[in-house]
Structures are given as C-alpha cells and as structure tokens.
Amino acid sequence: MLLLSALPHAERLRRGTRAGRRALGTCRQAVLVLRWFLDGTRMSALARDNDIAMSTAYDYRDEGIAVLAARKPSLHGALLAAKAAGHSHVIVDGTLIHADRISIPGPTTGVDLWWSGRHHHHGGNIQVVSAPDGWPLWTSDMRPGREHDTSAARTDPDLPARITDWISDGAHALADLGYGGEPETSTIPIKKPKNGELTTGQQACNAIHSALRCLGERANSLLKTTCKALRRNRGCPGASAPSSQPHLSYSTKNTTAPHDQQSWSHNATKGYPERLSAPTARSRSRSAVLRRSPWRPCGRPLTRRIRWRRRRVARRRARPASAR
C-alpha cells in the first residue's frame, strides 16, 4: 500500500503536477488500483465509490499499472536471485488469461487470433518462471492464445537465451511435454514411444520429474487467486500483459515486477495483421462494442436479448397505425 502510493507521488512530482489538481490523492489512487487488481472490483463501482468519472477511474488505474511497470527487473535478475537462493532448478510453464470474445482473424482461416483451441476459450498466453516451491519469479509478455507454449517461449526476446545461460551453469529448467520442441533448454518427461512402452527406469524418471514440476502449477494458481483481475480480462488482452505481474512488485519475495504496457503492441502484434493495434484497452458500453468495435463480448444472454428487442420493434412497426 505504501509502495503503491509512493510511486504515483513520485511520478506526479516528476511531471510537475500542482497540488489540488487531481480528483484523488495518491493513497486513494493506490486503494483503487488494489481493489481492481486483487478483488476484481468493477470500474463502475470504483468510480462510484470515489465519486469520479469512469474515464478518470480508468486513467488512475492505468497510471498505477504504469508506475509498477517501470520497476520491472529483467529475467536475468530473476534467475540471478534464484541462483543466489541456491535453487537447483526453476519451472517454466504457460497459462491462459481468459478474455471476452475478440473477433480478430488469425493466420488460420476461420479461427480467431486470440482463441485457444486447447482451452476452448479466448485469452492470452503468458509464460511463468517459478521457483522450486511454486512461487512465481517472472512472467513474460502477453501472446495470443492460439500460440502453443513452445511458440510463445520462442517469441520472447529473453526467455530462450536466459534459460540457456541458466542451464549452462549446471542448473535445470523443468517443463512439461508442451515444450517438446525445446529439448536442449528444458528438461521434459520421457515421451512414450509409438507402439512401445516405457521401461521401469524411464517411468521412475517421469515420476520424479512430475513430482518436482507439479509445484509449478502453484505459480499459475497464485497469480489468478491472489489477483482476481487475471481470472477474466474484460478489455483488450494486451492490457492484461502489464497487469499480470504487479503483485510481484510489491511482494517481499519477488524478483520481478510488471512489464511495460507498451511492450504488447511491439511483441504481441509481431507477424500479425496491423489491425491488432487499433483497439484500445479501455472498455466501452456493450451496445457501442457491438456496433463499431471488433472487441465483441459474445455472451448468449446479450445476443438473445438484442434479437428479442429487434423482433419486438419490428412487430410494433408492422402494426397498422390504428392498432398502435
């Protein structure tokens, strides 16, 4: 709380903001950011509780995420801290941050860019590096949900090189079979051969690997249970990228902090259509979203209600004037 209120205060001093020109002080702004991030409070409720406009509430939230993003250390620093702590290995895993439907076409015809075929849901893929006890140390930039864990790991500018350096020092990076394309940088289980069986020794190795790697799932769980805003993102999925790490920045055990909010526009859109950078992170009313934006939450109750209203208006217009 003190850290999050001190960071906006320093930023206001840097910008030269005059006293009394802001609707909220830094302490109330910190409470707003924490309520949204940890409790998943809706922005409408935050704006109403603080007696400010919705646009102002969004600005304060984004400003709080940005000042936390400025404290981001590198993956190199996170691995150095893990080495100094005496960890023999780290765990690399990917998780999906759910989002509302996003009708942006991907490379595959008929499949949305942010649709995850594995989870059958729209969202973004982030890579998580955790300690052996399952504490998250670092998270990557947001990638489209259609990408496999191996593709998302290869796309990150630091992850492959830093994990290679980590392994060259005699440590290990445990991963599941989703990282089978990177056997040189990740220690993965032994895959069962086609029309064959694993030996007793290989089964024992897989059992030991699973017992060590399963603790990495705790990191994904901690991210989504501690930070309820990550359970389902209701805006641009790129906005989840800077908010996937802030709880690490004010934790006493952390070795990382949120990444720069602007990095999504340079990384997640690489190799994809230019229209990716068009939408904004600020959510709009549902009617406005359905009319003119590709960011379309496609909930069935909403669609049925709109159809019902349109049919009712059409029947009303079809009546003769005397019967109205």
PDB file of C-alpha atoms in Angstrom:
ATOM      1  CA  MET A   1       0.000   0.000   0.000  1.00  0.00           C
ATOM      2  CA  LEU A   2       2.760   2.459   0.972  1.00  0.00           C
ATOM      3  CA  LEU A   3       4.825   1.467  -2.052  1.00  0.00           C
ATOM      4  CA  LEU A   4       1.938   1.827  -4.466  1.00  0.00           C
ATOM      5  CA  SER A   5       1.019   5.239  -3.054  1.00  0.00           C
ATOM      6  CA  ALA A   6       4.640   6.445  -3.095  1.00  0.00           C
ATOM      7  CA  LEU A   7       5.168   5.557  -6.753  1.00  0.00           C
ATOM      8  CA  PRO A   8       2.352   7.776  -8.127  1.00  0.00           C
ATOM      9  CA  HIS A   9       3.501  10.534  -5.789  1.00  0.00           C
ATOM     10  CA  ALA A  10       6.988  10.403  -7.279  1.00  0.00           C
ATOM     11  CA  GLU A  11       5.521  10.338 -10.782  1.00  0.00           C
ATOM     12  CA  ARG A  12       3.398  13.416 -10.075  1.00  0.00           C
ATOM     13  CA  LEU A  13       6.455  15.230  -8.768  1.00  0.00           C
ATOM     14  CA  ARG A  14       8.346  14.281 -11.901  1.00  0.00           C
ATOM     15  CA  ARG A  15       5.567  15.613 -14.110  1.00  0.00           C
ATOM     16  CA  GLY A  16       5.235  18.771 -12.058  1.00  0.00           C
ATOM     17  CA  THR A  17       1.589  18.229 -11.143  1.00  0.00           C
ATOM     18  CA  ARG A  18       0.355  21.079  -8.969  1.00  0.00           C
ATOM     19  CA  ALA A  19      -1.287  20.434  -5.624  1.00  0.00           C
ATOM     20  CA  GLY A  20      -5.065  20.174  -5.650  1.00  0.00           C
ATOM     21  CA  ARG A  21      -5.293  19.457  -9.384  1.00  0.00           C
ATOM     22  CA  ARG A  22      -6.140  15.755  -9.030  1.00  0.00           C
ATOM     23  CA  ALA A  23      -9.507  14.331  -8.018  1.00  0.00           C
ATOM     24  CA  LEU A  24      -7.849  11.643  -5.881  1.00  0.00           C
ATOM     25  CA  GLY A  25      -4.756  11.648  -3.763  1.00  0.00           C
ATOM     26  CA  THR A  26      -2.064   9.033  -4.181  1.00  0.00           C
ATOM     27  CA  CYS A  27      -3.357   6.982  -1.235  1.00  0.00           C
ATOM     28  CA  ARG A  28      -6.905   6.743  -2.620  1.00  0.00           C
ATOM     29  CA  GLN A  29      -5.498   6.012  -6.051  1.00  0.00           C
ATOM     30  CA  ALA A  30      -3.487   3.125  -4.586  1.00  0.00           C
ATOM     31  CA  VAL A  31      -6.651   1.765  -2.952  1.00  0.00           C
ATOM     32  CA  LEU A  32      -8.464   1.991  -6.303  1.00  0.00           C
ATOM     33  CA  VAL A  33      -5.729   0.051  -8.104  1.00  0.00           C
ATOM     34  CA  LEU A  34      -5.510  -2.613  -5.402  1.00  0.00           C
ATOM     35  CA  ARG A  35      -9.284  -3.097  -5.290  1.00  0.00           C
ATOM     36  CA  TRP A  36      -9.419  -3.598  -9.036  1.00  0.00           C
ATOM     37  CA  PHE A  37      -6.389  -5.848  -9.175  1.00  0.00           C
ATOM     38  CA  LEU A  38      -6.797  -8.002  -6.057  1.00  0.00           C
ATOM     39  CA  ASP A  39     -10.590  -8.043  -5.621  1.00  0.00           C
ATOM     40  CA  GLY A  40     -11.645  -7.735  -9.258  1.00  0.00           C
ATOM     41  CA  THR A  41     -13.929  -4.801  -8.443  1.00  0.00           C
ATOM     42  CA  ARG A  42     -15.699  -3.389 -11.487  1.00  0.00           C
ATOM     43  CA  MET A  43     -14.576   0.002 -12.708  1.00  0.00           C
ATOM     44  CA  SER A  44     -18.114   1.363 -12.435  1.00  0.00           C
ATOM     45  CA  ALA A  45     -18.129   0.557  -8.707  1.00  0.00           C
ATOM     46  CA  LEU A  46     -14.686   2.099  -8.218  1.00  0.00           C
ATOM     47  CA  ALA A  47     -15.752   5.279  -9.996  1.00  0.00           C
ATOM     48  CA  ARG A  48     -18.949   5.475  -7.953  1.00  0.00           C
ATOM     49  CA  ASP A  49     -17.186   4.875  -4.628  1.00  0.00           C
ATOM     50  CA  ASN A  50     -14.629   7.579  -5.330  1.00  0.00           C
ATOM     51  CA  ASP A  51     -17.146   9.996  -6.887  1.00  0.00           C
ATOM     52  CA  ILE A  52     -15.183  10.323 -10.127  1.00  0.00           C
ATOM     53  CA  ALA A  53     -15.954   9.748 -13.786  1.00  0.00           C
ATOM     54  CA  MET A  54     -15.402   6.359 -15.408  1.00  0.00           C
ATOM     55  CA  SER A  55     -12.727   7.774 -17.701  1.00  0.00           C
ATOM     56  CA  THR A  56     -10.886   9.211 -14.694  1.00  0.00           C
ATOM     57  CA  ALA A  57     -11.041   5.845 -12.910  1.00  0.00           C
ATOM     58  CA  TYR A  58      -9.539   4.128 -15.956  1.00  0.00           C
ATOM     59  CA  ASP A  59      -6.792   6.757 -16.133  1.00  0.00           C
ATOM     60  CA  TYR A  60      -5.912   6.277 -12.466  1.00  0.00           C
ATOM     61  CA  ARG A  61      -5.852   2.510 -12.873  1.00  0.00           C
ATOM     62  CA  ASP A  62      -3.636   2.649 -15.952  1.00  0.00           C
ATOM     63  CA  GLU A  63      -1.331   5.131 -14.251  1.00  0.00           C
ATOM     64  CA  GLY A  64      -0.943   2.805 -11.264  1.00  0.00           C
ATOM     65  CA  ILE A  65      -0.083  -0.124 -13.526  1.00  0.00           C
ATOM     66  CA  ALA A  66       2.381   2.027 -15.467  1.00  0.00           C
ATOM     67  CA  VAL A  67       4.344   3.118 -12.385  1.00  0.00           C
ATOM     68  CA  LEU A  68       4.583  -0.510 -11.294  1.00  0.00           C
ATOM     69  CA  ALA A  69       5.702  -1.480 -14.798  1.00  0.00           C
ATOM     70  CA  ALA A  70       8.573   0.975 -14.546  1.00  0.00           C
ATOM     71  CA  ARG A  71      10.029  -1.137 -11.710  1.00  0.00           C
ATOM     72  CA  LYS A  72      10.300  -4.236 -13.849  1.00  0.00           C
ATOM     73  CA  PRO A  73      13.579  -6.124 -13.423  1.00  0.00           C
ATOM     74  CA  SER A  74      14.811  -8.443 -16.130  1.00  0.00           C
ATOM     75  CA  LEU A  75      14.598 -12.215 -16.315  1.00  0.00           C
ATOM     76  CA  HIS A  76      18.360 -12.201 -15.886  1.00  0.00           C
ATOM     77  CA  GLY A  77      17.931 -10.577 -12.480  1.00  0.00           C
ATOM     78  CA  ALA A  78      15.230 -13.074 -11.503  1.00  0.00           C
ATOM     79  CA  LEU A  79      17.467 -16.022 -12.355  1.00  0.00           C
ATOM     80  CA  LEU A  80      20.399 -14.439 -10.529  1.00  0.00           C
ATOM     81  CA  ALA A  81      18.219 -14.158  -7.428  1.00  0.00           C
ATOM     82  CA  ALA A  82      17.189 -17.797  -7.835  1.00  0.00           C
ATOM     83  CA  LYS A  83      20.843 -18.802  -8.132  1.00  0.00           C
ATOM     84  CA  ALA A  84      21.757 -16.781  -5.057  1.00  0.00           C
ATOM     85  CA  ALA A  85      18.949 -18.534  -3.155  1.00  0.00           C
ATOM     86  CA  GLY A  86      20.534 -21.890  -4.023  1.00  0.00           C
ATOM     87  CA  HIS A  87      17.753 -23.215  -6.248  1.00  0.00           C
ATOM     88  CA  SER A  88      18.824 -26.259  -8.242  1.00  0.00           C
ATOM     89  CA  HIS A  89      16.117 -25.737 -10.840  1.00  0.00           C
ATOM     90  CA  VAL A  90      13.311 -23.465 -11.977  1.00  0.00           C
ATOM     91  CA  ILE A  91       9.979 -24.406 -13.504  1.00  0.00           C
ATOM     92  CA  VAL A  92       8.741 -22.998 -16.816  1.00  0.00           C
ATOM     93  CA  ASP A  93       5.051 -23.230 -17.603  1.00  0.00           C
ATOM     94  CA  GLY A  94       2.411 -21.371 -19.564  1.00  0.00           C
ATOM     95  CA  THR A  95      -1.071 -20.282 -18.553  1.00  0.00           C
ATOM     96  CA  LEU A  96      -4.015 -18.673 -20.309  1.00  0.00           C
ATOM     97  CA  ILE A  97      -5.559 -15.423 -19.105  1.00  0.00           C
ATOM     98  CA  HIS A  98      -9.216 -15.693 -20.146  1.00  0.00           C
ATOM     99  CA  ALA A  99     -10.786 -12.807 -22.033  1.00  0.00           C
ATOM    100  CA  ASP A 100     -14.071 -11.961 -23.689  1.00  0.00           C
ATOM    101  CA  ARG A 101     -14.523 -12.895 -27.317  1.00  0.00           C
ATOM    102  CA  ILE A 102     -12.240 -10.989 -29.691  1.00  0.00           C
ATOM    103  CA  SER A 103     -13.230 -11.267 -33.343  1.00  0.00           C
ATOM    104  CA  ILE A 104      -9.812 -10.655 -34.854  1.00  0.00           C
ATOM    105  CA  PRO A 105      -8.862 -13.123 -37.609  1.00  0.00           C
ATOM    106  CA  GLY A 106      -5.648 -15.063 -37.158  1.00  0.00           C
ATOM    107  CA  PRO A 107      -3.342 -16.797 -39.629  1.00  0.00           C
ATOM    108  CA  THR A 108      -5.739 -19.765 -39.811  1.00  0.00           C
ATOM    109  CA  THR A 109      -8.916 -19.077 -41.761  1.00  0.00           C
ATOM    110  CA  GLY A 110     -11.998 -19.130 -39.577  1.00  0.00           C
ATOM    111  CA  VAL A 111     -10.099 -19.124 -36.274  1.00  0.00           C
ATOM    112  CA  ASP A 112      -9.790 -16.002 -34.139  1.00  0.00           C
ATOM    113  CA  LEU A 113      -6.287 -14.868 -33.269  1.00  0.00           C
ATOM    114  CA  TRP A 114      -6.851 -14.963 -29.511  1.00  0.00           C
ATOM    115  CA  TRP A 115      -8.798 -18.258 -29.491  1.00  0.00           C
ATOM    116  CA  SER A 116      -7.114 -21.103 -27.588  1.00  0.00           C
ATOM    117  CA  GLY A 117      -8.020 -24.444 -29.089  1.00  0.00           C
ATOM    118  CA  ARG A 118      -6.681 -26.271 -26.055  1.00  0.00           C
ATOM    119  CA  HIS A 119      -8.756 -24.372 -23.501  1.00  0.00           C
ATOM    120  CA  HIS A 120     -11.682 -23.672 -25.866  1.00  0.00           C
ATOM    121  CA  HIS A 121     -11.708 -20.058 -24.766  1.00  0.00           C
ATOM    122  CA  HIS A 122     -10.415 -16.660 -25.850  1.00  0.00           C
ATOM    123  CA  GLY A 123      -7.438 -15.292 -23.975  1.00  0.00           C
ATOM    124  CA  GLY A 124      -3.729 -14.581 -23.925  1.00  0.00           C
ATOM    125  CA  ASN A 125      -0.791 -16.892 -23.245  1.00  0.00           C
ATOM    126  CA  ILE A 126       1.868 -15.880 -20.718  1.00  0.00           C
ATOM    127  CA  GLN A 127       4.969 -17.832 -19.721  1.00  0.00           C
ATOM    128  CA  VAL A 128       5.677 -18.169 -15.999  1.00  0.00           C
ATOM    129  CA  VAL A 129       9.064 -18.959 -14.464  1.00  0.00           C
ATOM    130  CA  SER A 130       8.700 -20.123 -10.879  1.00  0.00           C
ATOM    131  CA  ALA A 131      10.905 -21.276  -8.019  1.00  0.00           C
ATOM    132  CA  PRO A 132      11.012 -24.943  -6.941  1.00  0.00           C
ATOM    133  CA  ASP A 133       8.415 -24.224  -4.241  1.00  0.00           C
ATOM    134  CA  GLY A 134       5.971 -22.808  -6.814  1.00  0.00           C
ATOM    135  CA  TRP A 135       6.498 -19.098  -6.139  1.00  0.00           C
ATOM    136  CA  PRO A 136       6.278 -17.054  -9.389  1.00  0.00           C
ATOM    137  CA  LEU A 137       9.544 -15.298 -10.203  1.00  0.00           C
ATOM    138  CA  TRP A 138       8.854 -13.816 -13.631  1.00  0.00           C
ATOM    139  CA  THR A 139       6.149 -13.681 -16.286  1.00  0.00           C
ATOM    140  CA  SER A 140       6.503 -12.961 -19.964  1.00  0.00           C
ATOM    141  CA  ASP A 141       4.678 -10.561 -22.248  1.00  0.00           C
ATOM    142  CA  MET A 142       1.189 -11.473 -23.374  1.00  0.00           C
ATOM    143  CA  ARG A 143       0.921 -13.565 -26.516  1.00  0.00           C
ATOM    144  CA  PRO A 144      -2.225 -14.533 -28.487  1.00  0.00           C
ATOM    145  CA  GLY A 145      -3.989 -17.562 -27.058  1.00  0.00           C
ATOM    146  CA  ARG A 146      -3.703 -19.515 -30.307  1.00  0.00           C
ATOM    147  CA  GLU A 147       0.056 -19.875 -29.806  1.00  0.00           C
ATOM    148  CA  HIS A 148       1.466 -23.026 -28.285  1.00  0.00           C
ATOM    149  CA  ASP A 149       3.688 -22.798 -25.203  1.00  0.00           C
ATOM    150  CA  THR A 150       6.774 -23.534 -27.286  1.00  0.00           C
ATOM    151  CA  SER A 151       5.941 -20.790 -29.799  1.00  0.00           C
ATOM    152  CA  ALA A 152       5.225 -18.291 -27.030  1.00  0.00           C
ATOM    153  CA  ALA A 153       8.534 -19.141 -25.330  1.00  0.00           C
ATOM    154  CA  ARG A 154      10.497 -18.794 -28.569  1.00  0.00           C
ATOM    155  CA  THR A 155       8.893 -15.435 -29.326  1.00  0.00           C
ATOM    156  CA  ASP A 156      10.018 -13.908 -26.039  1.00  0.00           C
ATOM    157  CA  PRO A 157      13.272 -11.990 -26.600  1.00  0.00           C
ATOM    158  CA  ASP A 158      14.863 -13.037 -23.285  1.00  0.00           C
ATOM    159  CA  LEU A 159      13.445 -16.388 -22.224  1.00  0.00           C
ATOM    160  CA  PRO A 160      15.346 -18.817 -24.518  1.00  0.00           C
ATOM    161  CA  ALA A 161      18.720 -17.093 -24.072  1.00  0.00           C
ATOM    162  CA  ARG A 162      18.436 -16.693 -20.301  1.00  0.00           C
ATOM    163  CA  ILE A 163      17.276 -20.259 -19.759  1.00  0.00           C
ATOM    164  CA  THR A 164      20.226 -21.447 -21.850  1.00  0.00           C
ATOM    165  CA  ASP A 165      22.581 -19.469 -19.617  1.00  0.00           C
ATOM    166  CA  TRP A 166      20.849 -20.902 -16.565  1.00  0.00           C
ATOM    167  CA  ILE A 167      21.359 -24.474 -17.830  1.00  0.00           C
ATOM    168  CA  SER A 168      24.985 -23.833 -18.770  1.00  0.00           C
ATOM    169  CA  ASP A 169      25.692 -23.110 -15.089  1.00  0.00           C
ATOM    170  CA  GLY A 170      24.643 -26.648 -14.171  1.00  0.00           C
ATOM    171  CA  ALA A 171      21.022 -25.932 -13.153  1.00  0.00           C
ATOM    172  CA  HIS A 172      17.848 -27.291 -14.729  1.00  0.00           C
ATOM    173  CA  ALA A 173      14.629 -25.859 -16.171  1.00  0.00           C
ATOM    174  CA  LEU A 174      11.732 -28.268 -15.765  1.00  0.00           C
ATOM    175  CA  ALA A 175       8.842 -28.162 -18.222  1.00  0.00           C
ATOM    176  CA  ASP A 176       6.026 -30.390 -19.438  1.00  0.00           C
ATOM    177  CA  LEU A 177       5.646 -32.103 -22.799  1.00  0.00           C
ATOM    178  CA  GLY A 178       4.253 -28.871 -24.233  1.00  0.00           C
ATOM    179  CA  TYR A 179       7.883 -27.750 -24.560  1.00  0.00           C
ATOM    180  CA  GLY A 180       8.942 -30.814 -26.530  1.00  0.00           C
ATOM    181  CA  GLY A 181      10.244 -28.550 -29.278  1.00  0.00           C
ATOM    182  CA  GLU A 182      12.922 -27.184 -26.931  1.00  0.00           C
ATOM    183  CA  PRO A 183      14.635 -30.311 -25.518  1.00  0.00           C
ATOM    184  CA  GLU A 184      18.001 -28.521 -25.365  1.00  0.00           C
ATOM    185  CA  THR A 185      16.793 -25.818 -22.967  1.00  0.00           C
ATOM    186  CA  SER A 186      14.108 -27.645 -20.969  1.00  0.00           C
ATOM    187  CA  THR A 187      14.071 -30.881 -19.028  1.00  0.00           C
ATOM    188  CA  ILE A 188      10.886 -32.625 -20.142  1.00  0.00           C
ATOM    189  CA  PRO A 189       9.413 -36.060 -19.359  1.00  0.00           C
ATOM    190  CA  ILE A 190      10.302 -39.051 -21.494  1.00  0.00           C
ATOM    191  CA  LYS A 191       7.625 -39.484 -24.117  1.00  0.00           C
ATOM    192  CA  LYS A 192       6.136 -42.903 -24.633  1.00  0.00           C
ATOM    193  CA  PRO A 193       7.314 -44.283 -27.988  1.00  0.00           C
ATOM    194  CA  LYS A 194       4.847 -45.264 -30.662  1.00  0.00           C
ATOM    195  CA  ASN A 195       3.786 -48.895 -30.322  1.00  0.00           C
ATOM    196  CA  GLY A 196       6.076 -49.248 -27.354  1.00  0.00           C
ATOM    197  CA  GLU A 197       6.254 -48.987 -23.583  1.00  0.00           C
ATOM    198  CA  LEU A 198       8.475 -47.097 -21.177  1.00  0.00           C
ATOM    199  CA  THR A 199      10.964 -49.032 -19.142  1.00  0.00           C
ATOM    200  CA  THR A 200      10.788 -49.131 -15.373  1.00  0.00           C
ATOM    201  CA  GLY A 201      13.681 -46.689 -15.132  1.00  0.00           C
ATOM    202  CA  GLN A 202      12.047 -44.263 -17.520  1.00  0.00           C
ATOM    203  CA  GLN A 203       8.771 -44.430 -15.588  1.00  0.00           C
ATOM    204  CA  ALA A 204      10.682 -43.691 -12.380  1.00  0.00           C
ATOM    205  CA  CYS A 205      12.349 -40.686 -14.028  1.00  0.00           C
ATOM    206  CA  ASN A 206       8.976 -39.378 -15.178  1.00  0.00           C
ATOM    207  CA  ALA A 207       7.536 -39.836 -11.689  1.00  0.00           C
ATOM    208  CA  ILE A 208      10.364 -37.811 -10.140  1.00  0.00           C
ATOM    209  CA  HIS A 209      10.041 -35.159 -12.845  1.00  0.00           C
ATOM    210  CA  SER A 210       6.280 -34.858 -12.266  1.00  0.00           C
ATOM    211  CA  ALA A 211       6.720 -34.592  -8.501  1.00  0.00           C
ATOM    212  CA  LEU A 212       9.129 -31.672  -8.946  1.00  0.00           C
ATOM    213  CA  ARG A 213       7.383 -29.930 -11.834  1.00  0.00           C
ATOM    214  CA  CYS A 214       3.835 -30.109 -10.457  1.00  0.00           C
ATOM    215  CA  LEU A 215       4.700 -27.391  -7.948  1.00  0.00           C
ATOM    216  CA  GLY A 216       4.967 -25.005 -10.894  1.00  0.00           C
ATOM    217  CA  GLU A 217       1.164 -25.159 -11.209  1.00  0.00           C
ATOM    218  CA  ARG A 218       1.054 -23.396  -7.867  1.00  0.00           C
ATOM    219  CA  ALA A 219       2.568 -20.316  -9.500  1.00  0.00           C
ATOM    220  CA  ASN A 220      -0.254 -20.125 -12.042  1.00  0.00           C
ATOM    221  CA  SER A 221      -2.781 -20.628  -9.268  1.00  0.00           C
ATOM    222  CA  LEU A 222      -1.225 -17.900  -7.129  1.00  0.00           C
ATOM    223  CA  LEU A 223      -1.392 -15.428  -9.991  1.00  0.00           C
ATOM    224  CA  LYS A 224      -5.111 -15.994 -10.528  1.00  0.00           C
ATOM    225  CA  THR A 225      -6.246 -16.453  -6.932  1.00  0.00           C
ATOM    226  CA  THR A 226      -4.261 -13.559  -5.495  1.00  0.00           C
ATOM    227  CA  CYS A 227      -5.023 -11.277  -8.435  1.00  0.00           C
ATOM    228  CA  LYS A 228      -8.677 -11.750  -9.326  1.00  0.00           C
ATOM    229  CA  ALA A 229      -8.381  -9.339 -12.241  1.00  0.00           C
ATOM    230  CA  LEU A 230      -6.405 -12.050 -14.059  1.00  0.00           C
ATOM    231  CA  ARG A 231      -9.177 -14.616 -13.893  1.00  0.00           C
ATOM    232  CA  ARG A 232     -11.022 -12.975 -16.769  1.00  0.00           C
ATOM    233  CA  ASN A 233      -9.980  -9.881 -18.645  1.00  0.00           C
ATOM    234  CA  ARG A 234     -12.909  -7.833 -19.959  1.00  0.00           C
ATOM    235  CA  GLY A 235     -10.958  -5.472 -22.180  1.00  0.00           C
ATOM    236  CA  CYS A 236      -8.095  -5.642 -24.619  1.00  0.00           C
ATOM    237  CA  PRO A 237      -5.977  -8.718 -23.766  1.00  0.00           C
ATOM    238  CA  GLY A 238      -2.876  -6.605 -24.233  1.00  0.00           C
ATOM    239  CA  ALA A 239      -3.913  -4.727 -21.122  1.00  0.00           C
ATOM    240  CA  SER A 240      -3.509  -7.964 -19.168  1.00  0.00           C
ATOM    241  CA  ALA A 241       0.161  -8.045 -20.009  1.00  0.00           C
ATOM    242  CA  PRO A 242       1.245  -5.244 -17.675  1.00  0.00           C
ATOM    243  CA  SER A 243      -1.216  -6.365 -15.009  1.00  0.00           C
ATOM    244  CA  SER A 244      -0.013  -9.968 -14.857  1.00  0.00           C
ATOM    245  CA  GLN A 245       2.902  -9.100 -12.583  1.00  0.00           C
ATOM    246  CA  PRO A 246       2.175  -6.119 -10.297  1.00  0.00           C
ATOM    247  CA  HIS A 247       1.582  -8.245  -7.205  1.00  0.00           C
ATOM    248  CA  LEU A 248       5.190  -9.409  -7.544  1.00  0.00           C
ATOM    249  CA  SER A 249       6.471  -5.847  -7.486  1.00  0.00           C
ATOM    250  CA  TYR A 250       5.216  -5.072  -4.003  1.00  0.00           C
ATOM    251  CA  SER A 251       5.852  -8.573  -2.606  1.00  0.00           C
ATOM    252  CA  THR A 252       8.819  -9.065  -0.304  1.00  0.00           C
ATOM    253  CA  LYS A 253       9.730 -12.350  -2.024  1.00  0.00           C
ATOM    254  CA  ASN A 254       9.626 -11.095  -5.564  1.00  0.00           C
ATOM    255  CA  THR A 255      12.360 -10.957  -8.147  1.00  0.00           C
ATOM    256  CA  THR A 256      10.313  -9.241 -10.836  1.00  0.00           C
ATOM    257  CA  ALA A 257       7.688  -6.580 -11.498  1.00  0.00           C
ATOM    258  CA  PRO A 258       5.193  -5.763 -14.252  1.00  0.00           C
ATOM    259  CA  HIS A 259       6.486  -5.182 -17.747  1.00  0.00           C
ATOM    260  CA  ASP A 260       5.952  -2.084 -19.786  1.00  0.00           C
ATOM    261  CA  GLN A 261       2.419  -1.664 -21.040  1.00  0.00           C
ATOM    262  CA  GLN A 262       3.630  -0.582 -24.446  1.00  0.00           C
ATOM    263  CA  SER A 263       5.605  -3.787 -24.993  1.00  0.00           C
ATOM    264  CA  TRP A 264       2.456  -5.652 -26.032  1.00  0.00           C
ATOM    265  CA  SER A 265       1.988  -3.519 -29.115  1.00  0.00           C
ATOM    266  CA  HIS A 266       5.514  -4.370 -30.267  1.00  0.00           C
ATOM    267  CA  ASN A 267       5.629  -8.050 -29.314  1.00  0.00           C
ATOM    268  CA  ALA A 268       2.118  -9.480 -29.498  1.00  0.00           C
ATOM    269  CA  THR A 269       1.438  -7.914 -32.905  1.00  0.00           C
ATOM    270  CA  LYS A 270       4.679  -9.086 -34.473  1.00  0.00           C
ATOM    271  CA  GLY A 271       3.885 -11.133 -37.550  1.00  0.00           C
ATOM    272  CA  TYR A 272       0.129 -10.497 -37.383  1.00  0.00           C
ATOM    273  CA  PRO A 273      -2.238  -8.065 -39.132  1.00  0.00           C
ATOM    274  CA  GLU A 274      -1.837  -4.379 -38.473  1.00  0.00           C
ATOM    275  CA  ARG A 275      -5.414  -4.067 -37.197  1.00  0.00           C
ATOM    276  CA  LEU A 276      -4.280  -5.624 -33.908  1.00  0.00           C
ATOM    277  CA  SER A 277      -3.017  -2.307 -32.641  1.00  0.00           C
ATOM    278  CA  ALA A 278      -6.258  -0.466 -33.408  1.00  0.00           C
ATOM    279  CA  PRO A 279      -8.421  -1.288 -30.337  1.00  0.00           C
ATOM    280  CA  THR A 280      -7.897   0.490 -27.062  1.00  0.00           C
ATOM    281  CA  ALA A 281      -7.542  -1.077 -23.635  1.00  0.00           C
ATOM    282  CA  ARG A 282     -10.445   0.938 -22.240  1.00  0.00           C
ATOM    283  CA  SER A 283     -13.699  -0.961 -22.232  1.00  0.00           C
ATOM    284  CA  ARG A 284     -16.842   0.531 -23.703  1.00  0.00           C
ATOM    285  CA  SER A 285     -20.547   0.025 -23.269  1.00  0.00           C
ATOM    286  CA  ARG A 286     -21.845  -3.238 -24.675  1.00  0.00           C
ATOM    287  CA  SER A 287     -24.039  -1.533 -27.243  1.00  0.00           C
ATOM    288  CA  ALA A 288     -21.097   0.510 -28.519  1.00  0.00           C
ATOM    289  CA  VAL A 289     -18.921  -2.588 -28.646  1.00  0.00           C
ATOM    290  CA  LEU A 290     -21.474  -4.480 -30.694  1.00  0.00           C
ATOM    291  CA  ARG A 291     -21.954  -1.593 -33.121  1.00  0.00           C
ATOM    292  CA  ARG A 292     -18.499  -0.486 -34.087  1.00  0.00           C
ATOM    293  CA  SER A 293     -15.702  -2.445 -32.432  1.00  0.00           C
ATOM    294  CA  PRO A 294     -14.024  -5.763 -33.230  1.00  0.00           C
ATOM    295  CA  TRP A 295     -13.770  -6.378 -29.467  1.00  0.00           C
ATOM    296  CA  ARG A 296     -17.137  -8.094 -29.099  1.00  0.00           C
ATOM    297  CA  PRO A 297     -18.141  -9.894 -25.916  1.00  0.00           C
ATOM    298  CA  CYS A 298     -20.347 -12.567 -27.430  1.00  0.00           C
ATOM    299  CA  GLY A 299     -22.442 -13.621 -24.428  1.00  0.00           C
ATOM    300  CA  ARG A 300     -25.545 -15.599 -25.270  1.00  0.00           C
ATOM    301  CA  PRO A 301     -27.907 -13.706 -22.918  1.00  0.00           C
ATOM    302  CA  LEU A 302     -26.851 -10.430 -24.507  1.00  0.00           C
ATOM    303  CA  THR A 303     -27.325 -11.738 -28.056  1.00  0.00           C
ATOM    304  CA  ARG A 304     -30.744 -13.207 -27.303  1.00  0.00           C
ATOM    305  CA  ARG A 305     -31.896 -10.020 -25.621  1.00  0.00           C
ATOM    306  CA  ILE A 306     -30.843  -7.928 -28.610  1.00  0.00           C
ATOM    307  CA  ARG A 307     -32.650 -10.271 -31.022  1.00  0.00           C
ATOM    308  CA  TRP A 308     -35.776 -10.166 -28.883  1.00  0.00           C
ATOM    309  CA  ARG A 309     -35.743  -6.378 -28.792  1.00  0.00           C
ATOM    310  CA  ARG A 310     -35.265  -6.147 -32.543  1.00  0.00           C
ATOM    311  CA  ARG A 311     -38.152  -8.553 -33.204  1.00  0.00           C
ATOM    312  CA  ARG A 312     -40.382  -6.620 -30.837  1.00  0.00           C
ATOM    313  CA  VAL A 313     -39.562  -3.325 -32.589  1.00  0.00           C
ATOM    314  CA  ALA A 314     -40.182  -4.930 -35.988  1.00  0.00           C
ATOM    315  CA  ARG A 315     -43.591  -6.270 -34.903  1.00  0.00           C
ATOM    316  CA  ARG A 316     -44.530  -2.889 -33.461  1.00  0.00           C
ATOM    317  CA  ARG A 317     -43.637  -1.136 -36.711  1.00  0.00           C
ATOM    318  CA  ALA A 318     -45.580  -3.718 -38.727  1.00  0.00           C
ATOM    319  CA  ARG A 319     -48.835  -2.977 -36.892  1.00  0.00           C
ATOM    320  CA  PRO A 320     -51.311  -0.591 -38.516  1.00  0.00           C
ATOM    321  CA  ALA A 321     -51.341   2.905 -37.124  1.00  0.00           C
ATOM    322  CA  SER A 322     -54.810   2.450 -35.633  1.00  0.00           C
ATOM    323  CA  ALA A 323     -53.736  -0.576 -33.605  1.00  0.00           C
ATOM    324  CA  ARG A 324     -50.708   1.075 -32.072  1.00  0.00           C
TER     325      ARG A 324
END
